[in-house]
Amino acid sequence: MDIASSRRTSKSCTGYTSWKKCNWSGFKKNKLRPHKNDYWCIPSKEDAEFVACMEDVLDVYELPYNSKRPVVCMDEKPYQLLGDARKSLPMRLGDNAKIDSEYIRNGTCSIFVFVEPLGGMHHVSVHEHRKATDWAKEIKYLSDVMFPDAEKIILVMDNLNTHKPASLYKTFPPAEARRIIKRLEIHYTPKHGSWLDMAEIELNVMTRQCLSRRVETIERLRKELSSWKEERNKSKAKIK
């Protein structure tokens, strides 16, 4: 479309209400969508530390399955508990259920996830807070309940400030903290590279399958996520 044609077309369109009467013959559709964008963790260019951490994690993912040395990915996410401000209208024949757009904030909590990509073992739990002690308790569960017979647990996670061995010392006596740490082989994803953690895939699946609606209490959230976890473990869902 040339400039002259564009000017003639724009002059014929005066006001919002007359847009249907405009002459759009000179315009053509294209694949440009300037109003859309994606949020992403973009690393710095030529970042040696990023590359080193990335290749380390990728090497871990290439390891063959070994029940004595399971590869486990861990992540967590905050969750907003929301209740309905008004009672919803149930679905009727030929009509969808109606949910009021207004909601009640019931506080936040933190969801912790472990997934063994090749072994198909899954764990999810809900804590009222996201503290170093919460993470430490989950790591002890990973060590002593999920994989008590493992020679070494290869753990992949992001480098959040609470995801450190020091958190175990803040939570347990020194001897106990050291015992747990010795059972772990920790590999951190690079900064701005948390998408390399396969546990993020698990969180996305969980959100899509279980958290696509409002959940008003932490008790109900725990119950629903427990049922979801049981189904995932029953089917031994794997990430490849």
Coordinates of N, CA and C in Angstrom, one line a residue, residues 17-195:
T17 N -16.8 5.4 15.5 CA -18.0 4.7 15.1 C -18.1 4.5 13.6
S18 N -17.3 5.1 12.8 CA -17.4 5.0 11.4 C -16.4 4.0 10.8
W19 N -15.7 3.3 11.7 CA -14.6 2.4 11.2 C -15.1 1.3 10.2
K20 N -16.3 0.9 10.4 CA -16.9 -0.1 9.5 C -17.1 0.4 8.1
K21 N -17.3 1.7 8.0 CA -17.5 2.3 6.7 C -16.2 2.7 5.9
C22 N -15.1 2.5 6.6 CA -13.8 2.9 6.0 C -13.5 2.0 4.8
N23 N -12.7 2.6 3.9 CA -12.2 1.8 2.8 C -10.9 1.1 3.2
W24 N -11.0 -0.2 3.4 CA -9.8 -0.9 3.9 C -9.2 -1.7 2.7
S25 N -9.6 -1.5 1.5 CA -9.1 -2.3 0.4 C -7.6 -2.2 0.2
G26 N -7.0 -1.1 0.6 CA -5.5 -1.0 0.4 C -4.7 -1.7 1.5
F27 N -5.4 -2.2 2.5 CA -4.6 -2.9 3.6 C -4.6 -4.4 3.4
K28 N -3.6 -5.0 3.8 CA -3.5 -6.5 3.8 C -3.0 -7.0 5.2
K29 N -3.5 -8.2 5.5 CA -3.2 -8.8 6.7 C -1.7 -9.3 6.7
N30 N -1.0 -9.3 7.8 CA 0.3 -9.9 7.9 C 0.4 -10.6 9.2
K31 N 1.6 -11.2 9.5 CA 1.8 -12.0 10.7 C 2.4 -11.1 11.8
L32 N 2.5 -9.8 11.6 CA 3.0 -9.0 12.7 C 2.0 -8.8 13.8
R33 N 2.4 -9.0 15.1 CA 1.6 -8.8 16.2 C 2.3 -7.9 17.2
P34 N 2.4 -6.6 16.9 CA 3.2 -5.7 17.8 C 2.7 -5.5 19.2
H35 N 1.5 -5.9 19.4 CA 0.9 -5.7 20.8 C 1.2 -6.9 21.7
K36 N 1.8 -8.0 21.1 CA 2.1 -9.2 21.9 C 3.6 -9.2 22.3
N37 N 3.9 -9.8 23.5 CA 5.2 -10.0 23.9 C 5.3 -11.2 24.9
D38 N 6.5 -11.7 25.0 CA 6.7 -12.8 26.0 C 7.7 -12.4 27.0
Y39 N 7.5 -12.8 28.3 CA 8.5 -12.5 29.3 C 9.4 -13.7 29.4
W40 N 10.7 -13.4 29.5 CA 11.7 -14.5 29.5 C 12.9 -14.1 30.3
C41 N 13.6 -15.0 30.8 CA 14.9 -14.8 31.5 C 16.0 -14.7 30.5
I42 N 16.5 -13.5 30.2 CA 17.4 -13.3 29.1 C 18.8 -13.2 29.8
P43 N 19.7 -14.1 29.5 CA 21.1 -14.0 30.1 C 21.9 -13.0 29.4
S44 N 23.0 -12.6 30.0 CA 23.9 -11.6 29.4 C 24.6 -12.3 28.2
K45 N 25.0 -11.5 27.2 CA 25.8 -12.1 26.1 C 27.2 -12.5 26.6
E46 N 27.7 -13.6 26.0 CA 29.1 -14.0 26.3 C 29.3 -14.1 27.8
D47 N 28.4 -14.8 28.5 CA 28.5 -15.0 30.0 C 29.1 -16.4 30.2
A48 N 30.3 -16.4 30.6 CA 31.0 -17.7 30.8 C 30.4 -18.5 31.9
E49 N 30.0 -17.8 33.0 CA 29.4 -18.5 34.1 C 28.1 -19.2 33.7
F50 N 27.3 -18.5 32.9 CA 26.1 -19.0 32.5 C 26.3 -20.3 31.6
V51 N 27.3 -20.2 30.7 CA 27.6 -21.4 29.9 C 28.1 -22.6 30.7
A52 N 28.9 -22.3 31.7 CA 29.5 -23.3 32.5 C 28.4 -24.1 33.3
C53 N 27.5 -23.3 33.9 CA 26.4 -23.9 34.7 C 25.4 -24.7 33.7
M54 N 25.2 -24.1 32.6 CA 24.2 -24.7 31.6 C 24.8 -26.1 31.2
E55 N 26.0 -26.1 30.8 CA 26.6 -27.4 30.3 C 26.7 -28.4 31.4
D56 N 26.9 -27.9 32.6 CA 26.9 -28.9 33.7 C 25.6 -29.5 33.9
V57 N 24.5 -28.7 33.9 CA 23.1 -29.3 34.0 C 22.8 -30.2 32.8
L58 N 23.2 -29.8 31.6 CA 22.9 -30.6 30.5 C 23.6 -31.9 30.5
D59 N 24.8 -31.9 31.1 CA 25.5 -33.2 31.2 C 24.8 -34.1 32.2
V60 N 24.2 -33.5 33.3 CA 23.4 -34.3 34.2 C 22.2 -35.0 33.5
Y61 N 21.6 -34.2 32.7 CA 20.4 -34.7 32.0 C 20.7 -35.9 31.0
E62 N 22.0 -36.0 30.6 CA 22.4 -37.0 29.7 C 22.7 -38.3 30.4
L63 N 22.8 -38.3 31.7 CA 23.1 -39.5 32.5 C 22.1 -40.6 32.3
P64 N 22.5 -41.8 32.2 CA 21.5 -42.9 32.1 C 20.8 -43.1 33.4
Y65 N 19.6 -43.7 33.4 CA 18.9 -43.9 34.6 C 19.6 -44.9 35.5
N66 N 19.7 -44.5 36.8 CA 20.4 -45.3 37.8 C 19.6 -45.1 39.1
S67 N 18.9 -46.2 39.6 CA 18.1 -46.1 40.8 C 18.9 -45.8 42.0
K68 N 20.2 -46.1 42.0 CA 21.1 -45.8 43.1 C 21.6 -44.4 43.1
R69 N 21.5 -43.7 41.9 CA 21.9 -42.3 41.8 C 20.9 -41.6 41.0
P70 N 19.7 -41.4 41.6 CA 18.6 -40.8 40.9 C 18.8 -39.3 40.7
V71 N 18.4 -38.8 39.5 CA 18.5 -37.4 39.1 C 17.1 -36.8 39.5
V72 N 17.1 -35.8 40.4 CA 15.9 -35.2 40.8 C 15.9 -33.7 40.6
C73 N 14.8 -33.1 40.1 CA 14.8 -31.7 39.9 C 13.8 -31.1 40.9
M74 N 14.1 -30.0 41.5 CA 13.3 -29.3 42.5 C 13.0 -27.9 42.1
D75 N 11.8 -27.5 42.5 CA 11.4 -26.1 42.3 C 10.3 -25.7 43.2
E76 N 10.0 -24.5 43.3 CA 8.9 -24.0 44.2 C 8.2 -22.8 43.5
K77 N 7.0 -22.5 43.9 CA 6.3 -21.4 43.4 C 5.3 -20.8 44.4
P78 N 5.1 -19.5 44.4 CA 4.1 -18.9 45.3 C 2.8 -19.2 44.8
Y79 N 1.8 -19.2 45.6 CA 0.4 -19.4 45.2 C -0.6 -18.6 46.0
Q80 N -1.4 -17.9 45.3 CA -2.4 -17.0 45.9 C -3.7 -17.8 46.1
L81 N -4.1 -17.9 47.4 CA -5.4 -18.5 47.7 C -6.5 -17.5 47.5
L82 N -7.5 -17.9 46.7 CA -8.6 -17.0 46.3 C -9.9 -17.7 46.6
G83 N -10.9 -17.0 47.1 CA -12.2 -17.4 47.3 C -13.2 -16.6 46.5
D84 N -14.4 -17.2 46.3 CA -15.4 -16.5 45.5 C -16.1 -15.5 46.4
A85 N -16.3 -14.3 45.9 CA -17.0 -13.2 46.6 C -18.5 -13.5 46.6
R86 N -19.0 -14.1 45.6 CA -20.4 -14.5 45.5 C -20.5 -15.9 45.0
K87 N -21.7 -16.5 45.3 CA -21.9 -17.9 44.9 C -22.0 -18.0 43.4
S88 N -21.3 -19.0 42.8 CA -21.3 -19.2 41.4 C -22.7 -19.8 41.0
L89 N -23.0 -19.6 39.7 CA -24.2 -20.1 39.1 C -23.8 -21.4 38.4
P90 N -24.5 -22.5 38.7 CA -24.1 -23.8 38.1 C -24.4 -23.9 36.6
M91 N -23.7 -24.8 36.0 CA -23.9 -25.0 34.5 C -25.3 -25.5 34.3
R92 N -25.9 -25.0 33.2 CA -27.2 -25.5 32.7 C -27.1 -26.0 31.3
L93 N -28.1 -26.6 30.9 CA -28.2 -27.1 29.5 C -28.0 -26.0 28.5
G94 N -27.0 -26.0 27.7 CA -26.8 -24.9 26.7 C -26.1 -23.7 27.3
D95 N -25.7 -23.7 28.6 CA -25.2 -22.5 29.2 C -24.0 -22.9 30.1
N96 N -22.9 -22.2 30.1 CA -21.8 -22.5 30.9 C -22.0 -22.0 32.4
A97 N -21.3 -22.5 33.3 CA -21.3 -22.1 34.7 C -20.9 -20.6 34.7
K98 N -21.4 -19.9 35.7 CA -21.1 -18.4 35.8 C -20.3 -18.2 37.1
I99 N -19.1 -17.7 37.0 CA -18.3 -17.4 38.2 C -18.1 -15.9 38.2
D100 N -18.4 -15.3 39.3 CA -18.2 -13.8 39.5 C -16.8 -13.4 39.4
S101 N -16.5 -12.3 38.7 CA -15.2 -11.9 38.5 C -14.5 -11.3 39.7
E102 N -15.3 -11.0 40.7 CA -14.8 -10.5 42.0 C -14.4 -11.7 42.9
Y103 N -13.3 -11.6 43.6 CA -12.8 -12.7 44.4 C -12.3 -12.1 45.7
I104 N -12.0 -13.0 46.7 CA -11.5 -12.7 48.0 C -10.1 -13.2 48.2
R105 N -9.2 -12.4 48.6 CA -7.8 -12.8 48.8 C -7.7 -13.5 50.2
N106 N -7.2 -14.7 50.2 CA -7.1 -15.5 51.5 C -5.6 -15.7 51.8
G107 N -4.7 -14.9 51.3 CA -3.3 -15.1 51.7 C -2.6 -15.9 50.6
T108 N -1.3 -16.1 50.9 CA -0.5 -16.8 49.9 C 0.2 -18.0 50.7
C109 N 0.7 -18.9 49.9 CA 1.5 -20.0 50.4 C 2.5 -20.4 49.3
S110 N 3.3 -21.4 49.6 CA 4.4 -21.8 48.7 C 4.3 -23.3 48.4
I111 N 4.4 -23.6 47.1 CA 4.3 -25.0 46.6 C 5.6 -25.5 46.3
F112 N 6.1 -26.6 46.9 CA 7.3 -27.3 46.6 C 7.1 -28.5 45.7
V113 N 8.0 -28.7 44.7 CA 7.8 -29.8 43.8 C 9.2 -30.5 43.6
F114 N 9.1 -31.9 43.7 CA 10.3 -32.7 43.3 C 9.8 -33.6 42.1
V115 N 10.6 -33.8 41.1 CA 10.3 -34.7 40.1 C 11.6 -35.5 39.6
E116 N 11.4 -36.8 39.5 CA 12.5 -37.6 38.9 C 12.2 -37.8 37.5
P117 N 12.8 -37.1 36.6 CA 12.4 -37.1 35.1 C 12.4 -38.5 34.5
L118 N 13.4 -39.3 34.8 CA 13.6 -40.6 34.2 C 12.9 -41.7 35.0
G119 N 12.8 -41.5 36.3 CA 12.2 -42.6 37.1 C 10.7 -42.4 37.3
G120 N 10.1 -41.3 37.0 CA 8.7 -41.1 37.2 C 8.2 -40.9 38.6
M121 N 9.1 -40.5 39.5 CA 8.6 -40.3 40.9 C 8.3 -38.8 41.1
H122 N 7.2 -38.5 41.8 CA 6.8 -37.1 41.9 C 6.4 -36.8 43.4
H123 N 6.7 -35.6 43.8 CA 6.3 -35.2 45.1 C 5.9 -33.7 45.1
V124 N 4.9 -33.4 45.8 CA 4.5 -32.0 45.9 C 4.0 -31.7 47.3
S125 N 4.3 -30.6 47.9 CA 3.8 -30.2 49.2 C 3.6 -28.7 49.3
V126 N 2.8 -28.3 50.3 CA 2.4 -26.9 50.4 C 2.8 -26.4 51.8
H127 N 3.5 -25.3 51.8 CA 3.9 -24.7 53.1 C 3.3 -23.3 53.2
E128 N 3.1 -22.9 54.4 CA 2.5 -21.5 54.6 C 3.5 -20.4 54.3
H129 N 4.8 -20.8 54.3 CA 5.8 -19.7 54.0 C 6.8 -20.3 53.0
R130 N 7.7 -19.4 52.6 CA 8.9 -19.8 51.8 C 10.1 -19.4 52.5
K131 N 10.5 -20.2 53.5 CA 11.6 -19.9 54.3 C 12.7 -21.0 54.1
A132 N 13.9 -20.6 54.6 CA 15.0 -21.6 54.5 C 14.7 -22.9 55.2
T133 N 13.9 -22.8 56.4 CA 13.6 -24.0 57.1 C 12.6 -24.9 56.3
D134 N 11.7 -24.3 55.6 CA 10.7 -25.0 54.7 C 11.5 -25.8 53.7
W135 N 12.4 -25.2 53.0 CA 13.2 -25.9 52.0 C 14.0 -27.0 52.7
A136 N 14.6 -26.8 53.8 CA 15.4 -27.8 54.5 C 14.6 -29.0 54.8
K137 N 13.4 -28.8 55.3 CA 12.5 -29.9 55.7 C 12.2 -30.7 54.4
E138 N 12.0 -30.1 53.3 CA 11.7 -30.8 52.1 C 12.9 -31.6 51.6
I139 N 14.1 -31.0 51.8 CA 15.3 -31.8 51.4 C 15.5 -33.0 52.2
K140 N 15.2 -32.9 53.5 CA 15.3 -34.1 54.4 C 14.2 -35.1 53.9
Y141 N 13.1 -34.7 53.5 CA 12.0 -35.6 53.0 C 12.6 -36.3 51.8
L142 N 13.2 -35.6 50.9 CA 13.7 -36.1 49.7 C 14.8 -37.2 50.0
S143 N 15.6 -36.9 51.0 CA 16.7 -37.8 51.3 C 16.2 -39.1 52.1
D144 N 15.3 -38.9 53.1 CA 15.0 -40.0 54.0 C 13.7 -40.7 53.7
V145 N 12.8 -40.1 52.9 CA 11.6 -40.7 52.6 C 11.5 -41.1 51.1
M146 N 11.8 -40.2 50.2 CA 11.7 -40.5 48.8 C 12.8 -41.5 48.3
F147 N 14.0 -41.2 48.7 CA 15.2 -42.1 48.2 C 16.1 -42.5 49.4
P148 N 15.6 -43.2 50.3 CA 16.4 -43.6 51.5 C 17.5 -44.6 51.2
D149 N 17.4 -45.4 50.1 CA 18.4 -46.4 49.7 C 19.3 -45.9 48.6
A150 N 19.2 -44.7 48.2 CA 20.1 -44.1 47.1 C 21.5 -43.9 47.7
E151 N 22.5 -44.2 46.9 CA 23.9 -43.9 47.3 C 24.2 -42.4 47.2
K152 N 23.6 -41.8 46.2 CA 23.8 -40.3 46.1 C 22.6 -39.8 45.3
I153 N 22.0 -38.7 45.8 CA 20.9 -38.0 45.1 C 21.4 -36.9 44.3
I154 N 21.3 -36.9 43.0 CA 21.8 -35.8 42.1 C 20.6 -34.8 42.0
L155 N 20.8 -33.7 42.6 CA 19.7 -32.7 42.7 C 20.0 -31.4 41.8
V156 N 19.0 -31.1 41.0 CA 19.1 -30.0 40.1 C 18.1 -29.0 40.6
M157 N 18.5 -27.7 40.8 CA 17.6 -26.7 41.2 C 18.2 -25.3 40.9
D158 N 17.4 -24.3 41.0 CA 17.9 -22.9 40.8 C 18.6 -22.4 42.0
N159 N 19.3 -21.3 41.9 CA 20.1 -20.8 43.0 C 19.4 -19.8 43.8
L160 N 18.2 -20.0 44.2 CA 17.5 -19.2 45.1 C 18.2 -19.1 46.4
N161 N 18.1 -17.9 47.1 CA 18.9 -17.7 48.3 C 18.7 -18.8 49.4
T162 N 17.5 -19.4 49.4 CA 17.2 -20.4 50.4 C 17.7 -21.8 50.0
H163 N 18.0 -22.0 48.8 CA 18.4 -23.3 48.3 C 19.9 -23.5 48.5
K164 N 20.3 -23.4 49.7 CA 21.7 -23.6 50.0 C 21.9 -24.5 51.2
P165 N 23.1 -25.2 51.2 CA 23.3 -26.1 52.3 C 23.2 -25.4 53.7
A166 N 23.5 -24.1 53.7 CA 23.4 -23.4 55.0 C 22.0 -23.5 55.6
S167 N 21.0 -23.6 54.8 CA 19.6 -23.7 55.3 C 19.4 -24.9 56.1
L168 N 20.1 -26.0 55.8 CA 20.0 -27.2 56.6 C 20.6 -27.0 58.0
Y169 N 21.7 -26.3 58.0 CA 22.3 -26.0 59.3 C 21.5 -25.0 60.2
K170 N 20.7 -24.2 59.5 CA 19.7 -23.3 60.2 C 18.6 -24.1 60.8
T171 N 18.3 -25.3 60.3 CA 17.1 -26.0 60.6 C 17.4 -27.2 61.5
F172 N 18.5 -27.9 61.3 CA 18.8 -29.1 62.0 C 20.2 -29.0 62.8
P173 N 20.4 -29.9 63.7 CA 21.7 -29.9 64.4 C 22.8 -30.1 63.4
P174 N 24.0 -29.7 63.6 CA 25.1 -29.8 62.6 C 25.3 -31.2 62.1
A175 N 25.3 -32.2 63.0 CA 25.6 -33.5 62.5 C 24.5 -34.0 61.6
E176 N 23.2 -33.7 61.8 CA 22.1 -34.1 61.0 C 22.2 -33.3 59.6
A177 N 22.5 -32.0 59.7 CA 22.6 -31.3 58.5 C 23.7 -31.8 57.6
R178 N 24.9 -32.2 58.2 CA 26.0 -32.7 57.4 C 25.6 -34.1 56.8
R179 N 24.9 -34.9 57.6 CA 24.5 -36.2 57.1 C 23.7 -36.1 55.8
I180 N 22.7 -35.1 55.8 CA 21.8 -34.9 54.6 C 22.6 -34.4 53.5
I181 N 23.5 -33.4 53.7 CA 24.3 -32.8 52.6 C 25.2 -33.9 51.9
K182 N 25.7 -34.8 52.7 CA 26.6 -35.8 52.1 C 25.9 -36.8 51.2
R183 N 24.6 -36.8 51.3 CA 23.8 -37.6 50.4 C 23.4 -37.0 49.1
L184 N 23.8 -35.7 49.0 CA 23.4 -34.9 47.8 C 24.6 -34.6 46.9
E185 N 24.3 -34.5 45.6 CA 25.2 -33.9 44.7 C 24.4 -32.8 44.0
I186 N 24.7 -31.6 44.3 CA 23.9 -30.4 43.9 C 24.4 -29.8 42.6
H187 N 23.5 -29.5 41.7 CA 23.9 -28.8 40.4 C 22.9 -27.7 40.3
Y188 N 23.4 -26.5 40.3 CA 22.5 -25.3 40.1 C 22.4 -24.9 38.7
T189 N 21.2 -24.5 38.3 CA 21.0 -23.9 37.0 C 21.6 -22.5 37.0
P190 N 22.0 -21.9 35.9 CA 22.6 -20.6 35.8 C 21.7 -19.5 36.2
K191 N 22.2 -18.4 36.6 CA 21.4 -17.2 36.9 C 20.7 -16.8 35.6
H192 N 19.4 -16.5 35.7 CA 18.6 -16.2 34.5 C 18.5 -17.4 33.6
G193 N 18.6 -18.6 34.2 CA 18.5 -19.8 33.4 C 17.7 -20.9 34.1
S194 N 16.8 -20.4 35.0 CA 16.0 -21.4 35.8 C 15.1 -22.3 34.9
W195 N 14.9 -21.9 33.6 CA 14.1 -22.7 32.7 C 14.8 -24.0 32.4

